[in-house]
PDB file of C-alpha atoms in Angstrom:
ATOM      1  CA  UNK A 493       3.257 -16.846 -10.930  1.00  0.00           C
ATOM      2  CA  UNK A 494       1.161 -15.532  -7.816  1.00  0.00           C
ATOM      3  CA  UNK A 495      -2.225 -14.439  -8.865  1.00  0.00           C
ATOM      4  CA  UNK A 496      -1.423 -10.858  -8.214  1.00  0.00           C
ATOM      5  CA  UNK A 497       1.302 -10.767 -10.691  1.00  0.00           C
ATOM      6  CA  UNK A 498      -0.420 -11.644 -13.578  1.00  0.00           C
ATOM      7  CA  UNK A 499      -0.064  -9.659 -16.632  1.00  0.00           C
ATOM      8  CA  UNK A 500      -4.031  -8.357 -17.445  1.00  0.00           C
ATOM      9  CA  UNK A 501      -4.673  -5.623 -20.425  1.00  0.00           C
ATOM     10  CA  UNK A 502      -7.446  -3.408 -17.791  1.00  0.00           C
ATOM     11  CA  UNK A 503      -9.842  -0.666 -19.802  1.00  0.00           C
ATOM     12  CA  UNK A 504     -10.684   1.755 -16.913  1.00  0.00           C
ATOM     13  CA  UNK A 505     -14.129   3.338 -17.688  1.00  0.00           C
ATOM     14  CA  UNK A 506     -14.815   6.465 -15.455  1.00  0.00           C
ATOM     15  CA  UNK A 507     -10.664   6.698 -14.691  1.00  0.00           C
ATOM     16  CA  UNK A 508     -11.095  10.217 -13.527  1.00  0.00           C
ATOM     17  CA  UNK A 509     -13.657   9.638 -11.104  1.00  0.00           C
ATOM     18  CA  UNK A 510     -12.254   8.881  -7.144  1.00  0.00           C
ATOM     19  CA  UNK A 511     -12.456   5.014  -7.780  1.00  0.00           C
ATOM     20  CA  UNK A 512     -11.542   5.419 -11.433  1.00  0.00           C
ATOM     21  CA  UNK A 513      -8.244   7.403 -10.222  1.00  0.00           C
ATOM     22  CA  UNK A 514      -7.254   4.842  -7.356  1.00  0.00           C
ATOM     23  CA  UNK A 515      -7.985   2.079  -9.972  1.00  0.00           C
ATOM     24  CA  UNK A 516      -5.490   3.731 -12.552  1.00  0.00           C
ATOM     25  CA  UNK A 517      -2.787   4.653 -10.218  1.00  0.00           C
ATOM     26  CA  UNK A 518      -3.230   0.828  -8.783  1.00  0.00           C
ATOM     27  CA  UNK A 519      -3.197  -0.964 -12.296  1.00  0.00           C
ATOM     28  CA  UNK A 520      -0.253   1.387 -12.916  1.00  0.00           C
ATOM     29  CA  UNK A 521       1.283   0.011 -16.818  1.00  0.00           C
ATOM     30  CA  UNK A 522      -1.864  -2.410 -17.079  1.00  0.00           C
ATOM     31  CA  UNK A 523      -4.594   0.396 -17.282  1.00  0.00           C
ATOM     32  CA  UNK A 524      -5.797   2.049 -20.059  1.00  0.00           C
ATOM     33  CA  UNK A 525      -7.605   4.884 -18.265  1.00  0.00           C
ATOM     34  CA  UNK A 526     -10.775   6.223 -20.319  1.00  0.00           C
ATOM     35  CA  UNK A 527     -12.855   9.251 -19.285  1.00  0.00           C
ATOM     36  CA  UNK A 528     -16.848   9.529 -19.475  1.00  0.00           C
ATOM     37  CA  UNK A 529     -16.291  11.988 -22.398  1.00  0.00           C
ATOM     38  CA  UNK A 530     -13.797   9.249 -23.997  1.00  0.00           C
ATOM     39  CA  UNK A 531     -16.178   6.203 -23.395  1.00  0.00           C
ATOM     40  CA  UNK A 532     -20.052   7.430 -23.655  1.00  0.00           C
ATOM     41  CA  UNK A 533     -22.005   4.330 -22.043  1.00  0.00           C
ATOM     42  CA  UNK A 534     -24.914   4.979 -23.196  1.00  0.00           C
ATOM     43  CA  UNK A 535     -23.312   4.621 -26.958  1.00  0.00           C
ATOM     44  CA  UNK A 536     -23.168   1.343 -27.840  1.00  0.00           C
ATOM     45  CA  UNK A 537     -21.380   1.979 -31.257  1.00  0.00           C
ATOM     46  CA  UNK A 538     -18.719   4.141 -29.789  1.00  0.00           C
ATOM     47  CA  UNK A 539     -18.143   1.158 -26.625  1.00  0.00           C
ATOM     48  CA  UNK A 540     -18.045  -1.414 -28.549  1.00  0.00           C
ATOM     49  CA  UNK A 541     -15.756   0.372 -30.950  1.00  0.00           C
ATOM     50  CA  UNK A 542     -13.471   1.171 -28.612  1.00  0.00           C
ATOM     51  CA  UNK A 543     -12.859  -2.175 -26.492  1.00  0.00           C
ATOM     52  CA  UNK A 544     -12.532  -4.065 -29.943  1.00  0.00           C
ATOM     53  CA  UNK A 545      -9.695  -1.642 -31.442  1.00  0.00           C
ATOM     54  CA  UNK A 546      -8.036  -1.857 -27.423  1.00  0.00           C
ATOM     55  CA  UNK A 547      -8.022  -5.633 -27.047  1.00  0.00           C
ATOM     56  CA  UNK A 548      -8.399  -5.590 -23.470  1.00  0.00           C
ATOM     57  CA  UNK A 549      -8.410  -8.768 -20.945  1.00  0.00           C
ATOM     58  CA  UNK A 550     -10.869  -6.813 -18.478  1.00  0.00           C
ATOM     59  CA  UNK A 551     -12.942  -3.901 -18.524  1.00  0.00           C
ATOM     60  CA  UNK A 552     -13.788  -2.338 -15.503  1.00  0.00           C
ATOM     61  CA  UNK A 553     -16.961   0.041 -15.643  1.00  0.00           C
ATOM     62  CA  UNK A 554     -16.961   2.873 -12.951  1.00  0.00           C
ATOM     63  CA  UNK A 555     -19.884   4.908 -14.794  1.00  0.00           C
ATOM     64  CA  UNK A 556     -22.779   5.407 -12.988  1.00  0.00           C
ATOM     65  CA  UNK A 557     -25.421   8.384 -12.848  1.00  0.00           C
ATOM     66  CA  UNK A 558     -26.063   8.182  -8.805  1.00  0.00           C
ATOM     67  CA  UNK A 559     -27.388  11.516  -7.849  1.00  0.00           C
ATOM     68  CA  UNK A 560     -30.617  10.269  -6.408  1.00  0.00           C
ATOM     69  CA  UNK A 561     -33.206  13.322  -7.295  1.00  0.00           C
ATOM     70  CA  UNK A 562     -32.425  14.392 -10.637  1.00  0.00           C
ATOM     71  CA  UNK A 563     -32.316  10.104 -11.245  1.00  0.00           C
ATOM     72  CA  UNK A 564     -36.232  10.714 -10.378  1.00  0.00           C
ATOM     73  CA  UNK A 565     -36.260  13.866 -12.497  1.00  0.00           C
ATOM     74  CA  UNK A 566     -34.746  11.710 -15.769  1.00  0.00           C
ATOM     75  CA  UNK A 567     -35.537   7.966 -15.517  1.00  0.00           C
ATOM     76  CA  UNK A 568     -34.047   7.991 -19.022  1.00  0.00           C
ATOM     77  CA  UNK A 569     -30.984   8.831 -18.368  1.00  0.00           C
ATOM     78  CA  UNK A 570     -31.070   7.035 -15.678  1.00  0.00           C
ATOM     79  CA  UNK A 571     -31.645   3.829 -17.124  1.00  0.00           C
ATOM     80  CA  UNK A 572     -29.409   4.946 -20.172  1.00  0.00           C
ATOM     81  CA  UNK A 573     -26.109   5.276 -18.234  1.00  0.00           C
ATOM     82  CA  UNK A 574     -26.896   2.506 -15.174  1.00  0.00           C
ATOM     83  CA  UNK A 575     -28.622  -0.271 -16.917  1.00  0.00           C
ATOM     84  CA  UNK A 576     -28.324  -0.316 -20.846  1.00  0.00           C
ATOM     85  CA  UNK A 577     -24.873   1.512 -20.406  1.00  0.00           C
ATOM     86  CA  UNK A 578     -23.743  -1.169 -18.564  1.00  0.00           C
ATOM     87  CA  UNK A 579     -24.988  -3.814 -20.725  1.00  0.00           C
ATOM     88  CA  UNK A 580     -23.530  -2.329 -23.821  1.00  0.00           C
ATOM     89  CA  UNK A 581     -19.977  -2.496 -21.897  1.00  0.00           C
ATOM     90  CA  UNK A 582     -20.779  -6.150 -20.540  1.00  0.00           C
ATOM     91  CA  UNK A 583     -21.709  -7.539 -24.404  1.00  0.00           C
ATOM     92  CA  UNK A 584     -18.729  -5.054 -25.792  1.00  0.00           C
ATOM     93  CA  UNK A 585     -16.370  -6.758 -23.447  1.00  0.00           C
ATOM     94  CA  UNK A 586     -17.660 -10.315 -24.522  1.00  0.00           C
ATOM     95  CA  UNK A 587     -17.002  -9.897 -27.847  1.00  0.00           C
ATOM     96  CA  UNK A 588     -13.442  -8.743 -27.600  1.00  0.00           C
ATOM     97  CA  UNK A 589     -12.998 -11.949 -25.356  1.00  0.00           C
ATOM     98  CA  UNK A 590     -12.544  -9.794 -22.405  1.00  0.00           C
ATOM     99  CA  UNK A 591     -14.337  -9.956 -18.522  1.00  0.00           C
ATOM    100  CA  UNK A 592     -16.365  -7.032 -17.026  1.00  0.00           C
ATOM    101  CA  UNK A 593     -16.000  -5.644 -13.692  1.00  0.00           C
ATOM    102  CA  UNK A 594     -19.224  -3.157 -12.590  1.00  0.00           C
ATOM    103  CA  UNK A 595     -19.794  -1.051 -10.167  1.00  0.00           C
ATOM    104  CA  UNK A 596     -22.534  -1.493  -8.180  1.00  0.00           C
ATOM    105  CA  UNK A 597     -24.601   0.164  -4.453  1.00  0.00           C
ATOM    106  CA  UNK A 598     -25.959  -0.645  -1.256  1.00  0.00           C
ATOM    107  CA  UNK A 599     -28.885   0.846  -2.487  1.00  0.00           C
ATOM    108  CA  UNK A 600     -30.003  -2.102  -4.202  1.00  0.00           C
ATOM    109  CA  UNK A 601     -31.448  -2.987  -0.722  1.00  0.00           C
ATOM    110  CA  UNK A 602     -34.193  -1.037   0.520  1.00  0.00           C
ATOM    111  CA  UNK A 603     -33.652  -1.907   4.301  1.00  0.00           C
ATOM    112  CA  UNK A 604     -37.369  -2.140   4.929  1.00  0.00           C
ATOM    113  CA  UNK A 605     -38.543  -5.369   7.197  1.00  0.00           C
ATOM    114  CA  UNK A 606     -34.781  -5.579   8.760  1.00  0.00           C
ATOM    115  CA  UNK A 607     -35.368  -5.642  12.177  1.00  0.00           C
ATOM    116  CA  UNK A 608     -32.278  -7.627  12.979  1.00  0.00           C
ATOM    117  CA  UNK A 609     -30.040  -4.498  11.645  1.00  0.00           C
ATOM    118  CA  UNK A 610     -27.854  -7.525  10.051  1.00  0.00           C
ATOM    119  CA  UNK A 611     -25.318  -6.601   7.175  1.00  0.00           C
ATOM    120  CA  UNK A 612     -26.857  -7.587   4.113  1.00  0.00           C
ATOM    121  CA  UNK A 613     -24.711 -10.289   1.813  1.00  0.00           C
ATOM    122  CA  UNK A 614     -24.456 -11.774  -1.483  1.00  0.00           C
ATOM    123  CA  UNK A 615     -27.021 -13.917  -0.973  1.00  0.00           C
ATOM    124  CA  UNK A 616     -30.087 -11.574  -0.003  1.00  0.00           C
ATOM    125  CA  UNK A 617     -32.438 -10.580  -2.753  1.00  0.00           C
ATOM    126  CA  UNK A 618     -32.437  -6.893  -4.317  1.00  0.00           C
ATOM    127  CA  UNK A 619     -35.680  -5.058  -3.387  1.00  0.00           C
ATOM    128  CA  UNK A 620     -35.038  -1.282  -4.444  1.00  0.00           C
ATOM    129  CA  UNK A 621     -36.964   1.352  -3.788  1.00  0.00           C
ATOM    130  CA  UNK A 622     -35.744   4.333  -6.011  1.00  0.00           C
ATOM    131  CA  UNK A 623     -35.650   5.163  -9.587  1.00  0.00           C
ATOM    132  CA  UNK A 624     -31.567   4.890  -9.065  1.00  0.00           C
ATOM    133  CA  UNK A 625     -31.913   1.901  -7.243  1.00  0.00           C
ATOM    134  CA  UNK A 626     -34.039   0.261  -9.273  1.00  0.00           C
ATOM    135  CA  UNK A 627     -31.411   1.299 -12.509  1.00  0.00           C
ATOM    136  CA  UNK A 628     -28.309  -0.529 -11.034  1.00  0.00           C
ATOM    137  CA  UNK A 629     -30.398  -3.765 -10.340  1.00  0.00           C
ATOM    138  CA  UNK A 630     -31.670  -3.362 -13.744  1.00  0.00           C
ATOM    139  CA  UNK A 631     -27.431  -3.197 -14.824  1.00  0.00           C
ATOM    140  CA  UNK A 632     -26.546  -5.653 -13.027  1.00  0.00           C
ATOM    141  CA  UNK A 633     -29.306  -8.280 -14.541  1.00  0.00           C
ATOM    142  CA  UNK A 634     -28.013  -7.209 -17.697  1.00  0.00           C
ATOM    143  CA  UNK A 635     -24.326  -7.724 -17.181  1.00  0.00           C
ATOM    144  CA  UNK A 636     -24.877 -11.073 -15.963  1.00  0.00           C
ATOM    145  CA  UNK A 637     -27.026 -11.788 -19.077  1.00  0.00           C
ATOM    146  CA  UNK A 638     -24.170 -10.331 -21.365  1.00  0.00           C
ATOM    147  CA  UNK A 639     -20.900 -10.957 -20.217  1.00  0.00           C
ATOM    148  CA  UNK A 640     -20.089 -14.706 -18.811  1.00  0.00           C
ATOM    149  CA  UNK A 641     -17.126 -13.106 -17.298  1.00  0.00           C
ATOM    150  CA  UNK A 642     -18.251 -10.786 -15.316  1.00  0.00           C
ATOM    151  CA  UNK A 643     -17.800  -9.566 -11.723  1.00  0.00           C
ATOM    152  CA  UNK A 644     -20.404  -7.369  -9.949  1.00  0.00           C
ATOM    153  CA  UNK A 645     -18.893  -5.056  -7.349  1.00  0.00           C
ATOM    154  CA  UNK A 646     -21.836  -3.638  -4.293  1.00  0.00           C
ATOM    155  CA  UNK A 647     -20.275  -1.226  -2.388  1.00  0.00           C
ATOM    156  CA  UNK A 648     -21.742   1.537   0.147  1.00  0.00           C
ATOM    157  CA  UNK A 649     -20.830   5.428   0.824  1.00  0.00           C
ATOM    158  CA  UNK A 650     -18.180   5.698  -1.019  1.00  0.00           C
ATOM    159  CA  UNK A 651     -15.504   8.510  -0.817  1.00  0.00           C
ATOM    160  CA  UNK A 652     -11.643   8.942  -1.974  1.00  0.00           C
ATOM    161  CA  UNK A 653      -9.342  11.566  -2.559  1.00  0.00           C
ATOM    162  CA  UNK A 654     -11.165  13.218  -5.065  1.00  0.00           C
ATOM    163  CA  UNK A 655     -12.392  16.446  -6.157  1.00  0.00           C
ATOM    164  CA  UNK A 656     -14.623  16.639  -9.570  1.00  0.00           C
ATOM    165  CA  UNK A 657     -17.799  18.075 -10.823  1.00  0.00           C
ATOM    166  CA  UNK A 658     -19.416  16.194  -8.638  1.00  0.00           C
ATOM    167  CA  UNK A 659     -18.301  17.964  -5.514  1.00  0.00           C
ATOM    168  CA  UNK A 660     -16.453  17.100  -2.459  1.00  0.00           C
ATOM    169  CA  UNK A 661     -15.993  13.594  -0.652  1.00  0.00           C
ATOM    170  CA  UNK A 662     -18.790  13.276   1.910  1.00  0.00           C
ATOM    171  CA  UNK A 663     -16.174  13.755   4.613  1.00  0.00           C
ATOM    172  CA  UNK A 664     -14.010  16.588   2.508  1.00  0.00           C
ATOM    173  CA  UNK A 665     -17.681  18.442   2.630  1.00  0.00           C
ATOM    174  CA  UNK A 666     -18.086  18.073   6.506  1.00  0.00           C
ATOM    175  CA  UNK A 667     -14.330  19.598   6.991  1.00  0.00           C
ATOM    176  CA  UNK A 668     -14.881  22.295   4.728  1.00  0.00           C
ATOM    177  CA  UNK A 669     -18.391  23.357   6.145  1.00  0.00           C
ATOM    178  CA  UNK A 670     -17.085  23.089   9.642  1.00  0.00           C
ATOM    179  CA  UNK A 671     -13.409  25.287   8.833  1.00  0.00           C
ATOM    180  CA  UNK A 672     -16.476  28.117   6.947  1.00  0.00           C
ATOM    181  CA  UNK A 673     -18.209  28.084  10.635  1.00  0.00           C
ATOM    182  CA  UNK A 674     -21.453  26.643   8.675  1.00  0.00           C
ATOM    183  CA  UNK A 675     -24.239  24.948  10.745  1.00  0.00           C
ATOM    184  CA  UNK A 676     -23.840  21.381  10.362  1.00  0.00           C
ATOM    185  CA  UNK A 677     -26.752  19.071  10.641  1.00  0.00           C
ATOM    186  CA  UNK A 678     -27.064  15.214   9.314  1.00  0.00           C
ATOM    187  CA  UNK A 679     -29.506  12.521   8.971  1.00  0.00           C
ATOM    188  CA  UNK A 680     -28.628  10.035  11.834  1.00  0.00           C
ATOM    189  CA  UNK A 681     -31.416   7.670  10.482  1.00  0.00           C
ATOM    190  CA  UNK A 682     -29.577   6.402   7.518  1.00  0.00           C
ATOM    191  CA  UNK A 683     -26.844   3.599   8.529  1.00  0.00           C
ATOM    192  CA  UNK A 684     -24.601   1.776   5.848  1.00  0.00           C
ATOM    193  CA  UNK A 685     -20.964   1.008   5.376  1.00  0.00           C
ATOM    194  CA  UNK A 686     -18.895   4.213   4.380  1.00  0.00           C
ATOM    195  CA  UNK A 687     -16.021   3.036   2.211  1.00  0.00           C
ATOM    196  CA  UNK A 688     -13.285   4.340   1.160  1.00  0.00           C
ATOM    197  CA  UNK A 689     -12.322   4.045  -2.524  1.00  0.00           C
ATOM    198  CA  UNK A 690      -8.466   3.197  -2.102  1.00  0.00           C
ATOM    199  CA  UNK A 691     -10.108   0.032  -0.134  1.00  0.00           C
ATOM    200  CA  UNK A 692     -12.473  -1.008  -3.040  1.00  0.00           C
ATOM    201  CA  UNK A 693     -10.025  -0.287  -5.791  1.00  0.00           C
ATOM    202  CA  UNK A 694      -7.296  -3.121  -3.564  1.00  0.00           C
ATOM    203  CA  UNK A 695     -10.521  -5.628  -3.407  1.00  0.00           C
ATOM    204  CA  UNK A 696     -11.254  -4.975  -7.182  1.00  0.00           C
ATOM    205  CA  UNK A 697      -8.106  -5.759  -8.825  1.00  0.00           C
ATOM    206  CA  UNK A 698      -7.530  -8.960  -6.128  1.00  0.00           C
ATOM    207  CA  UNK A 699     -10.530 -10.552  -7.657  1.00  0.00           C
ATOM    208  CA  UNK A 700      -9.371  -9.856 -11.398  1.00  0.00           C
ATOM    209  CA  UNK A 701      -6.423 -11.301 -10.774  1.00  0.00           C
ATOM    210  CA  UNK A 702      -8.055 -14.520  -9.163  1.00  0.00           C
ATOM    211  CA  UNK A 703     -10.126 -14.876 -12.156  1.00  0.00           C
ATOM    212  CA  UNK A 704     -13.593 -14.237  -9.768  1.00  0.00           C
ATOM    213  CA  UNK A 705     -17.166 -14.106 -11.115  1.00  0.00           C
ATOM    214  CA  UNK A 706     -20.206 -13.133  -9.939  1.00  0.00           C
ATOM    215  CA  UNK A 707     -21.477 -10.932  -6.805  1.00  0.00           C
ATOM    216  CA  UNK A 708     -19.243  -9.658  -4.311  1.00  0.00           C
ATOM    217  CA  UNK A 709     -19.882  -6.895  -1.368  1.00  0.00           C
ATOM    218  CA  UNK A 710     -16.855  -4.771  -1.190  1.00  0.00           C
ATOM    219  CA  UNK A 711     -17.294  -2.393   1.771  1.00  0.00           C
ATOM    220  CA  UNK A 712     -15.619  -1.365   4.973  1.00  0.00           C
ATOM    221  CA  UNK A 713     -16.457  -3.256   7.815  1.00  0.00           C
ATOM    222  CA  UNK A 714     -19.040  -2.185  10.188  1.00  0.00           C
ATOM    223  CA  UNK A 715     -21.682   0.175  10.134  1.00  0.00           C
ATOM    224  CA  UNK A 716     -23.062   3.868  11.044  1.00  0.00           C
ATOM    225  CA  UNK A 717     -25.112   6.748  10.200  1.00  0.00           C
ATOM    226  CA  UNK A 718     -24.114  10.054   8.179  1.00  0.00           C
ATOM    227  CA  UNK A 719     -24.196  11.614  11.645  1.00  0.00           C
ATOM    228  CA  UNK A 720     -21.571   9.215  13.020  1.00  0.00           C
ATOM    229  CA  UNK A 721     -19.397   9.633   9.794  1.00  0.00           C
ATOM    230  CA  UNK A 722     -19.534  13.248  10.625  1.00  0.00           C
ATOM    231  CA  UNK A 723     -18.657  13.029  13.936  1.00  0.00           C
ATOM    232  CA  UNK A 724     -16.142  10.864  13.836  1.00  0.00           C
ATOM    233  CA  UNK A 725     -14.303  12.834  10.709  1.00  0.00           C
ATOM    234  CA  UNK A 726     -14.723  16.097  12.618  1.00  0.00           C
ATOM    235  CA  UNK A 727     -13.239  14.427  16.074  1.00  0.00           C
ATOM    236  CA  UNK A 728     -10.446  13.032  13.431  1.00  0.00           C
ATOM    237  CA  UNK A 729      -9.247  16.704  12.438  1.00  0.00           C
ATOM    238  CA  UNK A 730      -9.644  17.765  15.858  1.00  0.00           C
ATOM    239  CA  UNK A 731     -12.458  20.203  15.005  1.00  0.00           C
ATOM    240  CA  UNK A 732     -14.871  20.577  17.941  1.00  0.00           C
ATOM    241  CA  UNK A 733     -18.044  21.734  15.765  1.00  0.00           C
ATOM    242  CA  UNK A 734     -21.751  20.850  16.845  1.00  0.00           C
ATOM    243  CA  UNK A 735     -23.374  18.889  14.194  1.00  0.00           C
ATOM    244  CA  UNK A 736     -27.437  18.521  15.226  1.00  0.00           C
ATOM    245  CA  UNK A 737     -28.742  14.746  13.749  1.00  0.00           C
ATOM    246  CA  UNK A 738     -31.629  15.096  11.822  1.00  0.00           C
ATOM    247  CA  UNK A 739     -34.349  12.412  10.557  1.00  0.00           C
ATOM    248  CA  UNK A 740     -35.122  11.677   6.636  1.00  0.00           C
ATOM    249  CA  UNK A 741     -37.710  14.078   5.089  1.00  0.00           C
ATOM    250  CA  UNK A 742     -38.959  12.714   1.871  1.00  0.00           C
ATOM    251  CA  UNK A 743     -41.961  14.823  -0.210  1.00  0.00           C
ATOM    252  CA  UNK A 744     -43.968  12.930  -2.574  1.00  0.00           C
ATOM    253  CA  UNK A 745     -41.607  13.192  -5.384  1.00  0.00           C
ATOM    254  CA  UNK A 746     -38.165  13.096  -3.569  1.00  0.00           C
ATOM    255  CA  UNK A 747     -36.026   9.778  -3.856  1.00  0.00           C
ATOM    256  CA  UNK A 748     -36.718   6.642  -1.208  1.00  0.00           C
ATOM    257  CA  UNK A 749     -33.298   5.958   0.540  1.00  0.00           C
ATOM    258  CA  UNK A 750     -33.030   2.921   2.576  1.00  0.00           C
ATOM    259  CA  UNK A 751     -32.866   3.590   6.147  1.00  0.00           C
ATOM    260  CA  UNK A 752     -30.624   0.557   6.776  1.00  0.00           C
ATOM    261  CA  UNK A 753     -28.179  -0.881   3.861  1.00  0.00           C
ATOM    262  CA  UNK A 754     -24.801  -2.155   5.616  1.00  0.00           C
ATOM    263  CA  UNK A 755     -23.004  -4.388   2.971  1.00  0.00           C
ATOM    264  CA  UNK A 756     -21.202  -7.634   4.920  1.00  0.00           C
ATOM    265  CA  UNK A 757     -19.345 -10.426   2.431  1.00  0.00           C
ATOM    266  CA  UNK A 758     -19.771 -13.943   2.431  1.00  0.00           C
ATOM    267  CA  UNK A 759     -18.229 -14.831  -0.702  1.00  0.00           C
ATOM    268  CA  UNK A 760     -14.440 -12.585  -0.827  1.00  0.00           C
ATOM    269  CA  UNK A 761     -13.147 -15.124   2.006  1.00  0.00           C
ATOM    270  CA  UNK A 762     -13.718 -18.272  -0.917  1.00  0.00           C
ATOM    271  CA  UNK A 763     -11.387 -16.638  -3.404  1.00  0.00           C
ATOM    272  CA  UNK A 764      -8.664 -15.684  -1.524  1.00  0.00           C
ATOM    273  CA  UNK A 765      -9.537 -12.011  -0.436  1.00  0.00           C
ATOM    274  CA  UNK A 766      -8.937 -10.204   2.368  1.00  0.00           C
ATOM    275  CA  UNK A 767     -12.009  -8.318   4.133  1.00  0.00           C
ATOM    276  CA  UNK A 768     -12.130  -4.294   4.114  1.00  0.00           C
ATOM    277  CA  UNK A 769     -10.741  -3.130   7.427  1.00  0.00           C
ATOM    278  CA  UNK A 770     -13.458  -1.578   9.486  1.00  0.00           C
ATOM    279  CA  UNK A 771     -14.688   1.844   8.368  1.00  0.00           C
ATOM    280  CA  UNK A 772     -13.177   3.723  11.386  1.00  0.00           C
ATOM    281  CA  UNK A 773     -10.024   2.337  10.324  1.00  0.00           C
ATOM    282  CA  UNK A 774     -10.175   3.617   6.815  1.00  0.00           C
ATOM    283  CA  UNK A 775     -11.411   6.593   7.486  1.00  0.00           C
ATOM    284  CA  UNK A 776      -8.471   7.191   9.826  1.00  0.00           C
ATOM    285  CA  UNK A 777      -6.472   6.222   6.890  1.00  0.00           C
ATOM    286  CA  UNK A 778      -8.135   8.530   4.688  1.00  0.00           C
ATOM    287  CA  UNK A 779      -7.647  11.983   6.993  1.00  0.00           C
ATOM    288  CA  UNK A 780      -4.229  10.836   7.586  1.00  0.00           C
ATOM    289  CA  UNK A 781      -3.809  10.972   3.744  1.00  0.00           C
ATOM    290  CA  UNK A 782      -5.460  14.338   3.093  1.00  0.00           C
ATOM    291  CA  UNK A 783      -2.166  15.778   5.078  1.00  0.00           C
ATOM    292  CA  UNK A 784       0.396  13.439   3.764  1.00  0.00           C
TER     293      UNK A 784
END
């Protein structure tokens, strides 16, 4: 039996979120898809309830509370749904016998003293800079320390075909502003890997299936800034709109965002997973799908 076709029992946590949908549709008669509303994080109780009475052989944790200001604004919450959350579903899963997959960022990194511009891997040391940056590292010390089976997933910009509360995919929003005749203008000092979520979601259930533990970057391949995600998505749809690149204005009380965090892998190559293709590629791959 080929690793891929293994029978696995996979909670989904977050399963209507862009990743969370990919993962579901994916997993297809494996998943057992569970909303934020269904599966509270930060309630240990409820979690731990829940993946006991489901029996699972995985849990995958999507959940994450990533919009950088109001993560300055509530540290608590914060730290409720990134880092305790995330241990309550890494010692949940433990009990029931089961492995934990968790979502993790680029932002991790804080791209300061990176002169070489070089990708960053498993093997460089966190240094974050933000209150949200700072709450994933925090998570993902505490899934290793509760869950021996576990599987930490960085990955960087991500987007999908998704629409939710939380607004529009990065390059859904560029389309949309540009089609409205809006002014366009985007920070061209921020570079990382834009990925898109179909991508991760292929990576993420290859590495279940092979039984992988630890930390693995899961991004496309290559690098640029917002402003060259814009462009390029704009040139994609043939819309010839003038976007104006901007610098980074932070105030005193605004969240730090890395200037440089491009994710490369060192590690998917040693169990038996394919790289991302490069993010031009996938994002090709993603426009192409918006009209499918």
């Amino acid at each position: 039996m080929t690793p891929q076709s293994l029978p696995r029992r996979i909670v989904v946590i977050g399963a209507t979120g862009a990743l969370g949908k990919e993962l579901i549709r994916l997993l297809g008669h494996r998943a057992i898809g569970l909303s934020h509303t269904a599966a509270d994080v930060t309630d240990r109780e409820g979690v731990t309830r829940i993946i006991d009475q489901l029996r699972p052989d995985w849990v995958i944790n999507t959940s994450a509370f990533h919009r950088l200001e109001e993560c300055e604004l509530d540290a608590g919450l914060a730290f409720g749904v990134n880092a305790a959350g995330a241990g309550y579903v890494a010692r949940a899963a433990a009990r029931a016998g089961a492995g934990v997959m968790s979502i993790s960022t680029d932002h991790v990194f804080s791209g300061v003293d990176r002169p070489a511009r070089a990708p960053y891997t498993e093997s460089d040391v966190p240094d974050p800079l933000s209150v949200y940056a700072i709450s994933k590292r925090a998570g993902e010390q505490l899934i290793a320390q509760g869950n021996p089976r576990h599987i930490i997933v960085r990955t960087a910009g991500l987007y999908g075909w998704q629409v939710s509360r939380k607004g529009w995919a990065f390059p859904d929003l560029m389309i949309r502003k540009a089609l409205a005749g809006e002014a366009l203008s985007v920070v061209s000092d921020q570079v990382t890997s834009p990925t898109f979520a179909l991508h991760v979601a292929q990576a993420a259930i290859a590495l279940i299936d092979r039984d992988a533990s630890g930390v693995f970057h899961v991004a496309n391949g290559g690098e640029c800034s917002w402003y060259e995600l814009a462009r390029r998505t704009l040139d994609l749809v043939g819309l010839d709109v003038a976007i104006t690149p901007t610098e980074t204005v932070e105030g005193p009380d605004s969240a730090k965002r890395p200037r440089y965090s491009a994710l490369a892998s060192e590690r998917l190559g040693s169990v038996g997973v394919a790289p991302l293709p490069s993010w031009h590629d996938a994002l090709a791959e993603y426009v192409a799908g918006r009209h499918a």
